[in-house]
Amino acid sequence: MSKSSRKIIITCAVTGAIHTPTMSDALPYRPEDIARQAIDAAEAGAAVLHLHARQPENGAVSINPEHFLGFLPAIKASTNAVVNLSTGGSLRNTVAERIAPAKRFSPEMCSLNMGSMNFSMHPLAQRYTNWKFDWEESYLRESDSYIFSNTFRDIEMVAGELGHEHRVKFEHECYDVGHLYNLKFCVDSGLFKAPIFIQFVLGILGGIGADLENLVFMKRTADKLFGNQYQWSVLGAGASQMSLATAAATLGGHVRVGLEDSLLISRGQLADSNAQQVRKVRELLESLGHEIATPDEAREILSLKGSAAVRF
Ligand code: KMH
Ligand code: ZN
């Protein structure tokens, strides 16, 4: 085992597609704000930056490559962090549409969602009354009928177009135990090479709940299916973010934080930035005796192609 393989990779998911501008003034959506917060998160200790784009004028989710161009070069110029582009993007677009930014910019990593589900955010709509932008309320409310479509055919297409053609390493987002079996089928079919990187996603409505027993169940299942051929990380949605990150580190995993997954810094208190969450998780992990991976150590752990091979 090389020196870096025992270090913990902090991924920071900077803005996402779940939260809306009304929910927190800290949520970045203008390109300069996404860039600034991503750079600060990297300086605070995030080795990987998971990035979505938004429309600069109103914060609506965007899969337009031009909107990614507003922040990718600035991030690359100022940090050595690994850039991971979302292919989840706007939940209602097809996968073929959602991978357009990644095909253009050929990042080191991309998310890849491992199953179809009713990814629902509709309960969030009830918590707010004065909306900053008119798209927000209906976007959330209508998600009770969203099917976030990620079929086997979609996954095979992404594996070919990004994994093989662009040597992208995937953050395999698994929202429930069945998604691990989907991934196993794909690995056995030769779509992905070890080490695969699994993000256990806990606490999204439509997927498995955010508690320690479920994390242990996900990990035990992945151990059974993938043995030592995988690396894993946890994303706990909302208030579970920090406690599940700490549990993941204890169980031998990596961690993901960021305003995409939680707007909080502690119970009932909004975070003022992505970097604040990165600093907090870093302090928690270091106080438990863990070491944090640098971006180059993350590249070694995950066998990434390197930043010289990206196209931005
Ligand atoms: N927001 C996360 C729960 C993606 O970008 O592909 C899921 C996510 C999806 O990160
Ligand atoms: Zn995402």
PDB file of C-alpha atoms and ligand atoms in Angstrom:
ATOM      1  CA  MET A   1       0.000   0.000   0.000  1.00  0.00           C
ATOM      2  CA  SER A   2       1.502   3.347  -1.017  1.00  0.00           C
ATOM      3  CA  LYS A   3       1.790   6.171   1.496  1.00  0.00           C
ATOM      4  CA  SER A   4      -1.107   8.213   0.084  1.00  0.00           C
ATOM      5  CA  SER A   5      -3.581   5.341  -0.081  1.00  0.00           C
ATOM      6  CA  ARG A   6      -4.444   5.757   3.630  1.00  0.00           C
ATOM      7  CA  LYS A   7      -5.168   9.443   3.324  1.00  0.00           C
ATOM      8  CA  ILE A   8      -8.674  10.853   3.178  1.00  0.00           C
ATOM      9  CA  ILE A   9      -9.901  12.644   0.082  1.00  0.00           C
ATOM     10  CA  ILE A  10     -12.195  15.591   0.795  1.00  0.00           C
ATOM     11  CA  THR A  11     -14.519  16.325  -2.116  1.00  0.00           C
ATOM     12  CA  CYS A  12     -16.329  19.654  -2.046  1.00  0.00           C
ATOM     13  CA  ALA A  13     -19.569  19.883  -4.054  1.00  0.00           C
ATOM     14  CA  VAL A  14     -19.828  23.621  -4.515  1.00  0.00           C
ATOM     15  CA  THR A  15     -23.346  24.411  -5.738  1.00  0.00           C
ATOM     16  CA  GLY A  16     -25.280  21.434  -7.147  1.00  0.00           C
ATOM     17  CA  ALA A  17     -28.829  21.330  -8.430  1.00  0.00           C
ATOM     18  CA  ILE A  18     -30.898  20.877  -5.276  1.00  0.00           C
ATOM     19  CA  HIS A  19     -30.673  24.091  -3.311  1.00  0.00           C
ATOM     20  CA  THR A  20     -31.932  27.389  -4.680  1.00  0.00           C
ATOM     21  CA  PRO A  21     -30.791  30.986  -4.093  1.00  0.00           C
ATOM     22  CA  THR A  22     -33.626  31.737  -1.656  1.00  0.00           C
ATOM     23  CA  MET A  23     -32.360  29.105   0.754  1.00  0.00           C
ATOM     24  CA  SER A  24     -28.966  30.661   1.443  1.00  0.00           C
ATOM     25  CA  ASP A  25     -27.141  33.808   0.390  1.00  0.00           C
ATOM     26  CA  ALA A  26     -23.965  31.734   0.492  1.00  0.00           C
ATOM     27  CA  LEU A  27     -25.021  29.405  -2.339  1.00  0.00           C
ATOM     28  CA  PRO A  28     -22.908  30.474  -5.339  1.00  0.00           C
ATOM     29  CA  TYR A  29     -24.459  30.722  -8.790  1.00  0.00           C
ATOM     30  CA  ARG A  30     -22.619  33.483 -10.679  1.00  0.00           C
ATOM     31  CA  PRO A  31     -19.504  32.087 -12.365  1.00  0.00           C
ATOM     32  CA  GLU A  32     -17.158  34.359 -10.433  1.00  0.00           C
ATOM     33  CA  ASP A  33     -18.749  33.231  -7.148  1.00  0.00           C
ATOM     34  CA  ILE A  34     -18.549  29.546  -8.091  1.00  0.00           C
ATOM     35  CA  ALA A  35     -14.876  30.037  -8.989  1.00  0.00           C
ATOM     36  CA  ARG A  36     -14.074  31.998  -5.797  1.00  0.00           C
ATOM     37  CA  GLN A  37     -15.788  29.475  -3.522  1.00  0.00           C
ATOM     38  CA  ALA A  38     -14.226  26.509  -5.323  1.00  0.00           C
ATOM     39  CA  ILE A  39     -10.744  28.018  -5.023  1.00  0.00           C
ATOM     40  CA  ASP A  40     -11.267  28.815  -1.339  1.00  0.00           C
ATOM     41  CA  ALA A  41     -12.535  25.261  -0.741  1.00  0.00           C
ATOM     42  CA  ALA A  42      -9.407  23.861  -2.397  1.00  0.00           C
ATOM     43  CA  GLU A  43      -7.205  26.098  -0.267  1.00  0.00           C
ATOM     44  CA  ALA A  44      -9.052  24.849   2.807  1.00  0.00           C
ATOM     45  CA  GLY A  45      -8.217  21.224   1.940  1.00  0.00           C
ATOM     46  CA  ALA A  46     -10.605  19.882  -0.709  1.00  0.00           C
ATOM     47  CA  ALA A  47      -8.647  17.715  -3.139  1.00  0.00           C
ATOM     48  CA  VAL A  48     -11.626  17.264  -5.483  1.00  0.00           C
ATOM     49  CA  LEU A  49     -14.125  19.914  -6.607  1.00  0.00           C
ATOM     50  CA  HIS A  50     -17.491  18.541  -7.784  1.00  0.00           C
ATOM     51  CA  LEU A  51     -18.971  21.214 -10.028  1.00  0.00           C
ATOM     52  CA  HIS A  52     -22.329  22.086 -11.552  1.00  0.00           C
ATOM     53  CA  ALA A  53     -23.126  25.262 -13.484  1.00  0.00           C
ATOM     54  CA  ARG A  54     -25.994  27.651 -12.993  1.00  0.00           C
ATOM     55  CA  GLN A  55     -27.491  30.455 -15.011  1.00  0.00           C
ATOM     56  CA  PRO A  56     -25.680  33.622 -13.927  1.00  0.00           C
ATOM     57  CA  GLU A  57     -28.770  35.825 -13.939  1.00  0.00           C
ATOM     58  CA  ASN A  58     -31.067  33.760 -11.701  1.00  0.00           C
ATOM     59  CA  GLY A  59     -29.233  30.702 -10.347  1.00  0.00           C
ATOM     60  CA  ALA A  60     -31.322  28.138 -12.264  1.00  0.00           C
ATOM     61  CA  VAL A  61     -29.514  24.890 -12.993  1.00  0.00           C
ATOM     62  CA  SER A  62     -27.605  24.877 -16.273  1.00  0.00           C
ATOM     63  CA  ILE A  63     -25.978  22.212 -18.411  1.00  0.00           C
ATOM     64  CA  ASN A  64     -24.810  24.755 -20.978  1.00  0.00           C
ATOM     65  CA  PRO A  65     -21.037  24.290 -21.520  1.00  0.00           C
ATOM     66  CA  GLU A  66     -20.667  28.077 -21.887  1.00  0.00           C
ATOM     67  CA  HIS A  67     -21.736  28.473 -18.275  1.00  0.00           C
ATOM     68  CA  PHE A  68     -19.001  26.043 -17.177  1.00  0.00           C
ATOM     69  CA  LEU A  69     -16.511  28.099 -19.139  1.00  0.00           C
ATOM     70  CA  GLY A  70     -17.267  30.961 -16.780  1.00  0.00           C
ATOM     71  CA  PHE A  71     -15.415  29.267 -13.928  1.00  0.00           C
ATOM     72  CA  LEU A  72     -13.296  26.305 -15.122  1.00  0.00           C
ATOM     73  CA  PRO A  73     -10.242  28.250 -16.399  1.00  0.00           C
ATOM     74  CA  ALA A  74     -10.131  30.412 -13.248  1.00  0.00           C
ATOM     75  CA  ILE A  75     -10.231  27.325 -11.025  1.00  0.00           C
ATOM     76  CA  LYS A  76      -7.521  25.596 -13.026  1.00  0.00           C
ATOM     77  CA  ALA A  77      -5.316  28.692 -12.960  1.00  0.00           C
ATOM     78  CA  SER A  78      -5.532  29.063  -9.175  1.00  0.00           C
ATOM     79  CA  THR A  79      -5.611  25.518  -7.753  1.00  0.00           C
ATOM     80  CA  ASN A  80      -4.183  22.064  -8.319  1.00  0.00           C
ATOM     81  CA  ALA A  81      -7.501  20.506  -7.231  1.00  0.00           C
ATOM     82  CA  VAL A  82      -9.059  17.703  -9.267  1.00  0.00           C
ATOM     83  CA  VAL A  83     -12.072  18.954 -11.213  1.00  0.00           C
ATOM     84  CA  ASN A  84     -15.064  16.617 -11.221  1.00  0.00           C
ATOM     85  CA  LEU A  85     -17.914  17.719 -13.492  1.00  0.00           C
ATOM     86  CA  SER A  86     -21.442  16.653 -12.688  1.00  0.00           C
ATOM     87  CA  THR A  87     -23.330  14.627 -15.264  1.00  0.00           C
ATOM     88  CA  GLY A  88     -26.433  14.804 -13.027  1.00  0.00           C
ATOM     89  CA  GLY A  89     -26.931  18.415 -13.942  1.00  0.00           C
ATOM     90  CA  SER A  90     -30.504  19.279 -14.545  1.00  0.00           C
ATOM     91  CA  LEU A  91     -32.472  16.262 -13.403  1.00  0.00           C
ATOM     92  CA  ARG A  92     -34.968  16.495 -16.249  1.00  0.00           C
ATOM     93  CA  ASN A  93     -32.483  16.411 -19.118  1.00  0.00           C
ATOM     94  CA  THR A  94     -31.423  13.218 -20.808  1.00  0.00           C
ATOM     95  CA  VAL A  95     -28.047  11.756 -19.978  1.00  0.00           C
ATOM     96  CA  ALA A  96     -26.855  12.507 -23.519  1.00  0.00           C
ATOM     97  CA  GLU A  97     -27.587  16.194 -22.864  1.00  0.00           C
ATOM     98  CA  ARG A  98     -26.086  16.116 -19.386  1.00  0.00           C
ATOM     99  CA  ILE A  99     -22.683  14.870 -20.579  1.00  0.00           C
ATOM    100  CA  ALA A 100     -22.173  17.694 -23.104  1.00  0.00           C
ATOM    101  CA  PRO A 101     -19.983  19.796 -20.745  1.00  0.00           C
ATOM    102  CA  ALA A 102     -17.831  16.793 -19.845  1.00  0.00           C
ATOM    103  CA  LYS A 103     -17.348  15.849 -23.514  1.00  0.00           C
ATOM    104  CA  ARG A 104     -16.171  19.361 -24.254  1.00  0.00           C
ATOM    105  CA  PHE A 105     -13.884  19.861 -21.247  1.00  0.00           C
ATOM    106  CA  SER A 106     -12.631  16.302 -20.667  1.00  0.00           C
ATOM    107  CA  PRO A 107     -12.152  16.622 -16.883  1.00  0.00           C
ATOM    108  CA  GLU A 108     -10.255  14.154 -14.713  1.00  0.00           C
ATOM    109  CA  MET A 109     -13.497  13.050 -13.039  1.00  0.00           C
ATOM    110  CA  CYS A 110     -17.270  13.119 -13.596  1.00  0.00           C
ATOM    111  CA  SER A 111     -20.217  12.008 -11.525  1.00  0.00           C
ATOM    112  CA  LEU A 112     -22.147   9.020 -12.828  1.00  0.00           C
ATOM    113  CA  ASN A 113     -25.512   8.249 -11.249  1.00  0.00           C
ATOM    114  CA  MET A 114     -26.031   4.510 -10.970  1.00  0.00           C
ATOM    115  CA  GLY A 115     -29.796   4.174 -11.177  1.00  0.00           C
ATOM    116  CA  SER A 116     -33.100   5.814 -11.993  1.00  0.00           C
ATOM    117  CA  MET A 117     -35.206   7.199  -9.193  1.00  0.00           C
ATOM    118  CA  ASN A 118     -37.819   9.745  -8.186  1.00  0.00           C
ATOM    119  CA  PHE A 119     -35.169  12.209  -6.945  1.00  0.00           C
ATOM    120  CA  SER A 120     -37.468  14.515  -5.035  1.00  0.00           C
ATOM    121  CA  MET A 121     -36.933  17.874  -3.409  1.00  0.00           C
ATOM    122  CA  HIS A 122     -40.593  18.836  -3.052  1.00  0.00           C
ATOM    123  CA  PRO A 123     -40.669  18.997   0.784  1.00  0.00           C
ATOM    124  CA  LEU A 124     -38.130  21.839   0.589  1.00  0.00           C
ATOM    125  CA  ALA A 125     -40.693  24.032  -1.164  1.00  0.00           C
ATOM    126  CA  GLN A 126     -42.827  24.181   1.982  1.00  0.00           C
ATOM    127  CA  ARG A 127     -40.104  25.817   4.056  1.00  0.00           C
ATOM    128  CA  TYR A 128     -39.963  29.118   2.161  1.00  0.00           C
ATOM    129  CA  THR A 129     -42.444  31.813   1.203  1.00  0.00           C
ATOM    130  CA  ASN A 130     -40.557  34.762  -0.305  1.00  0.00           C
ATOM    131  CA  TRP A 131     -38.719  33.398  -3.309  1.00  0.00           C
ATOM    132  CA  LYS A 132     -35.813  35.315  -4.859  1.00  0.00           C
ATOM    133  CA  PHE A 133     -36.528  33.988  -8.380  1.00  0.00           C
ATOM    134  CA  ASP A 134     -39.718  32.741  -9.954  1.00  0.00           C
ATOM    135  CA  TRP A 135     -38.313  29.379 -11.166  1.00  0.00           C
ATOM    136  CA  GLU A 136     -37.432  28.124  -7.700  1.00  0.00           C
ATOM    137  CA  GLU A 137     -40.764  27.109  -6.180  1.00  0.00           C
ATOM    138  CA  SER A 138     -42.088  25.185  -9.184  1.00  0.00           C
ATOM    139  CA  TYR A 139     -38.697  23.511  -9.735  1.00  0.00           C
ATOM    140  CA  LEU A 140     -38.862  22.087  -6.233  1.00  0.00           C
ATOM    141  CA  ARG A 141     -42.583  21.348  -6.141  1.00  0.00           C
ATOM    142  CA  GLU A 142     -42.628  19.519  -9.457  1.00  0.00           C
ATOM    143  CA  SER A 143     -39.797  17.227  -8.466  1.00  0.00           C
ATOM    144  CA  ASP A 144     -42.323  14.884  -6.827  1.00  0.00           C
ATOM    145  CA  SER A 145     -42.932  13.659 -10.371  1.00  0.00           C
ATOM    146  CA  TYR A 146     -39.290  13.705 -11.597  1.00  0.00           C
ATOM    147  CA  ILE A 147     -37.804  10.474 -12.726  1.00  0.00           C
ATOM    148  CA  PHE A 148     -34.061  11.047 -12.677  1.00  0.00           C
ATOM    149  CA  SER A 149     -33.314   8.698 -15.506  1.00  0.00           C
ATOM    150  CA  ASN A 150     -30.036   6.757 -15.490  1.00  0.00           C
ATOM    151  CA  THR A 151     -30.721   3.511 -17.303  1.00  0.00           C
ATOM    152  CA  PHE A 152     -28.226   0.738 -18.056  1.00  0.00           C
ATOM    153  CA  ARG A 153     -28.155   1.968 -21.633  1.00  0.00           C
ATOM    154  CA  ASP A 154     -27.362   5.500 -20.435  1.00  0.00           C
ATOM    155  CA  ILE A 155     -24.602   4.239 -18.178  1.00  0.00           C
ATOM    156  CA  GLU A 156     -23.061   2.168 -20.954  1.00  0.00           C
ATOM    157  CA  MET A 157     -23.122   5.197 -23.241  1.00  0.00           C
ATOM    158  CA  VAL A 158     -21.400   7.404 -20.642  1.00  0.00           C
ATOM    159  CA  ALA A 159     -18.799   4.721 -19.947  1.00  0.00           C
ATOM    160  CA  GLY A 160     -17.952   4.684 -23.651  1.00  0.00           C
ATOM    161  CA  GLU A 161     -18.071   8.407 -24.378  1.00  0.00           C
ATOM    162  CA  LEU A 162     -16.369   9.671 -21.219  1.00  0.00           C
ATOM    163  CA  GLY A 163     -14.664   6.708 -19.587  1.00  0.00           C
ATOM    164  CA  HIS A 164     -13.067   5.206 -22.673  1.00  0.00           C
ATOM    165  CA  GLU A 165     -12.740   8.167 -25.028  1.00  0.00           C
ATOM    166  CA  HIS A 166     -11.744  10.767 -22.415  1.00  0.00           C
ATOM    167  CA  ARG A 167     -10.227   8.542 -19.679  1.00  0.00           C
ATOM    168  CA  VAL A 168     -12.550  10.132 -17.128  1.00  0.00           C
ATOM    169  CA  LYS A 169     -12.721   8.466 -13.698  1.00  0.00           C
ATOM    170  CA  PHE A 170     -16.246   8.321 -12.338  1.00  0.00           C
ATOM    171  CA  GLU A 171     -17.666   9.239  -8.982  1.00  0.00           C
ATOM    172  CA  HIS A 172     -20.319   6.491  -9.022  1.00  0.00           C
ATOM    173  CA  GLU A 173     -23.219   8.001  -7.117  1.00  0.00           C
ATOM    174  CA  CYS A 174     -25.180   5.240  -5.382  1.00  0.00           C
ATOM    175  CA  TYR A 175     -28.363   6.366  -3.633  1.00  0.00           C
ATOM    176  CA  ASP A 176     -29.469   2.955  -2.482  1.00  0.00           C
ATOM    177  CA  VAL A 177     -28.210  -0.586  -2.156  1.00  0.00           C
ATOM    178  CA  GLY A 178     -29.655  -1.616  -5.530  1.00  0.00           C
ATOM    179  CA  HIS A 179     -27.408   0.906  -7.225  1.00  0.00           C
ATOM    180  CA  LEU A 180     -24.398  -1.036  -5.951  1.00  0.00           C
ATOM    181  CA  TYR A 181     -25.738  -4.114  -7.731  1.00  0.00           C
ATOM    182  CA  ASN A 182     -26.231  -2.048 -10.891  1.00  0.00           C
ATOM    183  CA  LEU A 183     -22.593  -0.993 -10.630  1.00  0.00           C
ATOM    184  CA  LYS A 184     -21.474  -4.572 -10.054  1.00  0.00           C
ATOM    185  CA  PHE A 185     -23.255  -5.636 -13.225  1.00  0.00           C
ATOM    186  CA  CYS A 186     -21.506  -2.830 -15.138  1.00  0.00           C
ATOM    187  CA  VAL A 187     -18.084  -3.696 -13.712  1.00  0.00           C
ATOM    188  CA  ASP A 188     -18.585  -7.348 -14.608  1.00  0.00           C
ATOM    189  CA  SER A 189     -19.548  -6.240 -18.125  1.00  0.00           C
ATOM    190  CA  GLY A 190     -16.176  -4.516 -18.418  1.00  0.00           C
ATOM    191  CA  LEU A 191     -17.439  -0.925 -18.402  1.00  0.00           C
ATOM    192  CA  PHE A 192     -15.249   0.351 -15.554  1.00  0.00           C
ATOM    193  CA  LYS A 193     -11.734  -0.396 -14.376  1.00  0.00           C
ATOM    194  CA  ALA A 194     -10.479  -0.629 -10.779  1.00  0.00           C
ATOM    195  CA  PRO A 195     -10.149   1.276  -8.627  1.00  0.00           C
ATOM    196  CA  ILE A 196     -13.766   2.330  -8.947  1.00  0.00           C
ATOM    197  CA  PHE A 197     -14.810   5.258  -6.762  1.00  0.00           C
ATOM    198  CA  ILE A 198     -18.222   4.983  -5.101  1.00  0.00           C
ATOM    199  CA  GLN A 199     -20.044   7.887  -3.496  1.00  0.00           C
ATOM    200  CA  PHE A 200     -22.612   6.533  -1.035  1.00  0.00           C
ATOM    201  CA  VAL A 201     -25.392   9.129  -1.177  1.00  0.00           C
ATOM    202  CA  LEU A 202     -27.524   9.031   1.975  1.00  0.00           C
ATOM    203  CA  GLY A 203     -30.530  11.162   2.769  1.00  0.00           C
ATOM    204  CA  ILE A 204     -31.997  12.077  -0.629  1.00  0.00           C
ATOM    205  CA  LEU A 205     -35.765  11.574  -0.779  1.00  0.00           C
ATOM    206  CA  GLY A 206     -36.169   8.686  -3.220  1.00  0.00           C
ATOM    207  CA  GLY A 207     -33.044   6.953  -1.911  1.00  0.00           C
ATOM    208  CA  ILE A 208     -31.773   5.382   1.279  1.00  0.00           C
ATOM    209  CA  GLY A 209     -32.010   7.342   4.545  1.00  0.00           C
ATOM    210  CA  ALA A 210     -29.098   9.072   6.250  1.00  0.00           C
ATOM    211  CA  ASP A 211     -28.092   6.999   9.247  1.00  0.00           C
ATOM    212  CA  LEU A 212     -25.130   5.012  10.418  1.00  0.00           C
ATOM    213  CA  GLU A 213     -26.758   1.595  10.003  1.00  0.00           C
ATOM    214  CA  ASN A 214     -27.470   2.367   6.359  1.00  0.00           C
ATOM    215  CA  LEU A 215     -23.892   3.512   5.813  1.00  0.00           C
ATOM    216  CA  VAL A 216     -22.589   0.276   7.313  1.00  0.00           C
ATOM    217  CA  PHE A 217     -25.040  -1.709   5.160  1.00  0.00           C
ATOM    218  CA  MET A 218     -23.909   0.107   2.016  1.00  0.00           C
ATOM    219  CA  LYS A 219     -20.248  -0.448   2.869  1.00  0.00           C
ATOM    220  CA  ARG A 220     -20.747  -4.118   3.757  1.00  0.00           C
ATOM    221  CA  THR A 221     -22.576  -4.678   0.489  1.00  0.00           C
ATOM    222  CA  ALA A 222     -19.867  -2.894  -1.499  1.00  0.00           C
ATOM    223  CA  ASP A 223     -17.161  -4.913   0.279  1.00  0.00           C
ATOM    224  CA  LYS A 224     -18.990  -8.088  -0.743  1.00  0.00           C
ATOM    225  CA  LEU A 225     -19.376  -6.969  -4.357  1.00  0.00           C
ATOM    226  CA  PHE A 226     -16.077  -5.182  -5.031  1.00  0.00           C
ATOM    227  CA  GLY A 227     -13.575  -6.512  -2.465  1.00  0.00           C
ATOM    228  CA  ASN A 228     -10.446  -4.356  -2.541  1.00  0.00           C
ATOM    229  CA  GLN A 229     -11.176  -3.028  -6.024  1.00  0.00           C
ATOM    230  CA  TYR A 230     -12.876   0.124  -4.869  1.00  0.00           C
ATOM    231  CA  GLN A 231     -12.536   3.390  -2.962  1.00  0.00           C
ATOM    232  CA  TRP A 232     -15.538   4.935  -1.315  1.00  0.00           C
ATOM    233  CA  SER A 233     -16.795   8.193   0.088  1.00  0.00           C
ATOM    234  CA  VAL A 234     -19.953   9.403   1.794  1.00  0.00           C
ATOM    235  CA  LEU A 235     -22.259  12.280   1.155  1.00  0.00           C
ATOM    236  CA  GLY A 236     -24.815  12.824   3.906  1.00  0.00           C
ATOM    237  CA  ALA A 237     -27.542  15.194   2.771  1.00  0.00           C
ATOM    238  CA  GLY A 238     -28.585  18.037   5.048  1.00  0.00           C
ATOM    239  CA  ALA A 239     -27.952  17.847   8.775  1.00  0.00           C
ATOM    240  CA  SER A 240     -26.299  14.421   8.526  1.00  0.00           C
ATOM    241  CA  GLN A 241     -23.348  15.781   6.524  1.00  0.00           C
ATOM    242  CA  MET A 242     -20.692  16.107   9.217  1.00  0.00           C
ATOM    243  CA  SER A 243     -21.674  13.122  11.351  1.00  0.00           C
ATOM    244  CA  LEU A 244     -21.673  10.760   8.367  1.00  0.00           C
ATOM    245  CA  ALA A 245     -18.378  12.212   7.122  1.00  0.00           C
ATOM    246  CA  THR A 246     -16.805  11.496  10.485  1.00  0.00           C
ATOM    247  CA  ALA A 247     -18.259   7.978  10.474  1.00  0.00           C
ATOM    248  CA  ALA A 248     -16.966   7.397   6.950  1.00  0.00           C
ATOM    249  CA  ALA A 249     -13.461   8.383   7.959  1.00  0.00           C
ATOM    250  CA  THR A 250     -13.623   5.995  10.919  1.00  0.00           C
ATOM    251  CA  LEU A 251     -14.782   3.178   8.636  1.00  0.00           C
ATOM    252  CA  GLY A 252     -11.949   3.784   6.139  1.00  0.00           C
ATOM    253  CA  GLY A 253     -13.694   5.948   3.567  1.00  0.00           C
ATOM    254  CA  HIS A 254     -13.363   9.382   2.026  1.00  0.00           C
ATOM    255  CA  VAL A 255     -15.758  12.292   2.563  1.00  0.00           C
ATOM    256  CA  ARG A 256     -17.793  14.799   0.591  1.00  0.00           C
ATOM    257  CA  VAL A 257     -19.050  18.140   1.896  1.00  0.00           C
ATOM    258  CA  GLY A 258     -20.221  21.340   0.190  1.00  0.00           C
ATOM    259  CA  LEU A 259     -23.304  23.490  -0.203  1.00  0.00           C
ATOM    260  CA  GLU A 260     -24.678  21.134  -2.882  1.00  0.00           C
ATOM    261  CA  ASP A 261     -25.356  18.597  -0.130  1.00  0.00           C
ATOM    262  CA  SER A 262     -26.008  20.747   2.933  1.00  0.00           C
ATOM    263  CA  LEU A 263     -26.419  24.462   3.538  1.00  0.00           C
ATOM    264  CA  LEU A 264     -25.557  24.084   7.222  1.00  0.00           C
ATOM    265  CA  ILE A 265     -22.420  24.460   9.283  1.00  0.00           C
ATOM    266  CA  SER A 266     -24.095  23.118  12.419  1.00  0.00           C
ATOM    267  CA  ARG A 267     -27.629  22.253  13.458  1.00  0.00           C
ATOM    268  CA  GLY A 268     -29.898  25.166  12.525  1.00  0.00           C
ATOM    269  CA  GLN A 269     -27.043  27.422  11.384  1.00  0.00           C
ATOM    270  CA  LEU A 270     -26.328  28.235   7.746  1.00  0.00           C
ATOM    271  CA  ALA A 271     -22.754  27.892   6.495  1.00  0.00           C
ATOM    272  CA  ASP A 272     -21.227  31.073   5.173  1.00  0.00           C
ATOM    273  CA  SER A 273     -19.274  29.289   2.433  1.00  0.00           C
ATOM    274  CA  ASN A 274     -18.122  25.956   1.051  1.00  0.00           C
ATOM    275  CA  ALA A 275     -14.669  26.585   2.529  1.00  0.00           C
ATOM    276  CA  GLN A 276     -16.169  26.837   5.998  1.00  0.00           C
ATOM    277  CA  GLN A 277     -17.541  23.291   5.656  1.00  0.00           C
ATOM    278  CA  VAL A 278     -14.216  22.020   4.289  1.00  0.00           C
ATOM    279  CA  ARG A 279     -12.342  23.601   7.192  1.00  0.00           C
ATOM    280  CA  LYS A 280     -14.775  22.047   9.655  1.00  0.00           C
ATOM    281  CA  VAL A 281     -14.564  18.519   8.278  1.00  0.00           C
ATOM    282  CA  ARG A 282     -10.815  18.801   7.996  1.00  0.00           C
ATOM    283  CA  GLU A 283     -10.526  19.841  11.647  1.00  0.00           C
ATOM    284  CA  LEU A 284     -12.860  17.036  12.726  1.00  0.00           C
ATOM    285  CA  LEU A 285     -10.877  14.425  10.808  1.00  0.00           C
ATOM    286  CA  GLU A 286      -7.460  15.703  11.828  1.00  0.00           C
ATOM    287  CA  SER A 287      -8.551  15.816  15.458  1.00  0.00           C
ATOM    288  CA  LEU A 288      -9.322  12.096  15.128  1.00  0.00           C
ATOM    289  CA  GLY A 289      -5.802  11.465  13.812  1.00  0.00           C
ATOM    290  CA  HIS A 290      -6.601  11.188  10.092  1.00  0.00           C
ATOM    291  CA  GLU A 291      -4.485  12.672   7.335  1.00  0.00           C
ATOM    292  CA  ILE A 292      -5.989  14.615   4.445  1.00  0.00           C
ATOM    293  CA  ALA A 293      -4.999  13.831   0.849  1.00  0.00           C
ATOM    294  CA  THR A 294      -3.532  16.517  -1.377  1.00  0.00           C
ATOM    295  CA  PRO A 295      -4.864  16.693  -4.953  1.00  0.00           C
ATOM    296  CA  ASP A 296      -1.850  14.731  -6.231  1.00  0.00           C
ATOM    297  CA  GLU A 297      -2.377  12.093  -3.567  1.00  0.00           C
ATOM    298  CA  ALA A 298      -6.035  11.883  -4.614  1.00  0.00           C
ATOM    299  CA  ARG A 299      -4.850  11.393  -8.201  1.00  0.00           C
ATOM    300  CA  GLU A 300      -2.683   8.491  -7.070  1.00  0.00           C
ATOM    301  CA  ILE A 301      -5.396   6.890  -4.914  1.00  0.00           C
ATOM    302  CA  LEU A 302      -7.993   7.089  -7.701  1.00  0.00           C
ATOM    303  CA  SER A 303      -5.620   6.508 -10.666  1.00  0.00           C
ATOM    304  CA  LEU A 304      -6.585   9.700 -12.465  1.00  0.00           C
ATOM    305  CA  LYS A 305      -5.261  10.771 -15.853  1.00  0.00           C
ATOM    306  CA  GLY A 306      -3.816  14.050 -14.517  1.00  0.00           C
ATOM    307  CA  SER A 307      -4.638  17.720 -14.968  1.00  0.00           C
ATOM    308  CA  ALA A 308      -2.457  18.071 -18.085  1.00  0.00           C
ATOM    309  CA  ALA A 309      -5.010  15.953 -19.960  1.00  0.00           C
ATOM    310  CA  VAL A 310      -8.068  18.147 -19.374  1.00  0.00           C
ATOM    311  CA  ARG A 311      -9.402  20.557 -21.998  1.00  0.00           C
ATOM    312  CA  PHE A 312     -10.020  23.836 -20.267  1.00  0.00           C
TER     313      PHE A 312
HETATM  314  N1  KMH B   1     -26.671  16.236  -5.411  1.00  0.00           N
HETATM  315  C1  KMH B   1     -26.298  14.876  -5.138  1.00  0.00           C
HETATM  316  C2  KMH B   1     -27.233  14.232  -4.201  1.00  0.00           C
HETATM  317  C3  KMH B   1     -24.600  14.593  -9.740  1.00  0.00           C
HETATM  318  O1  KMH B   1     -24.051  15.674  -9.688  1.00  0.00           O
HETATM  319  O2  KMH B   1     -24.401  13.794 -10.638  1.00  0.00           O
HETATM  320  C4  KMH B   1     -26.199  14.108  -6.359  1.00  0.00           C
HETATM  321  C5  KMH B   1     -25.201  14.539  -7.357  1.00  0.00           C
HETATM  322  C6  KMH B   1     -25.571  14.191  -8.713  1.00  0.00           C
HETATM  323  O3  KMH B   1     -24.138  15.050  -7.047  1.00  0.00           O
HETATM  324 ZN    ZN B   2     -23.718  17.007  -8.065  1.00  0.00          ZN
END
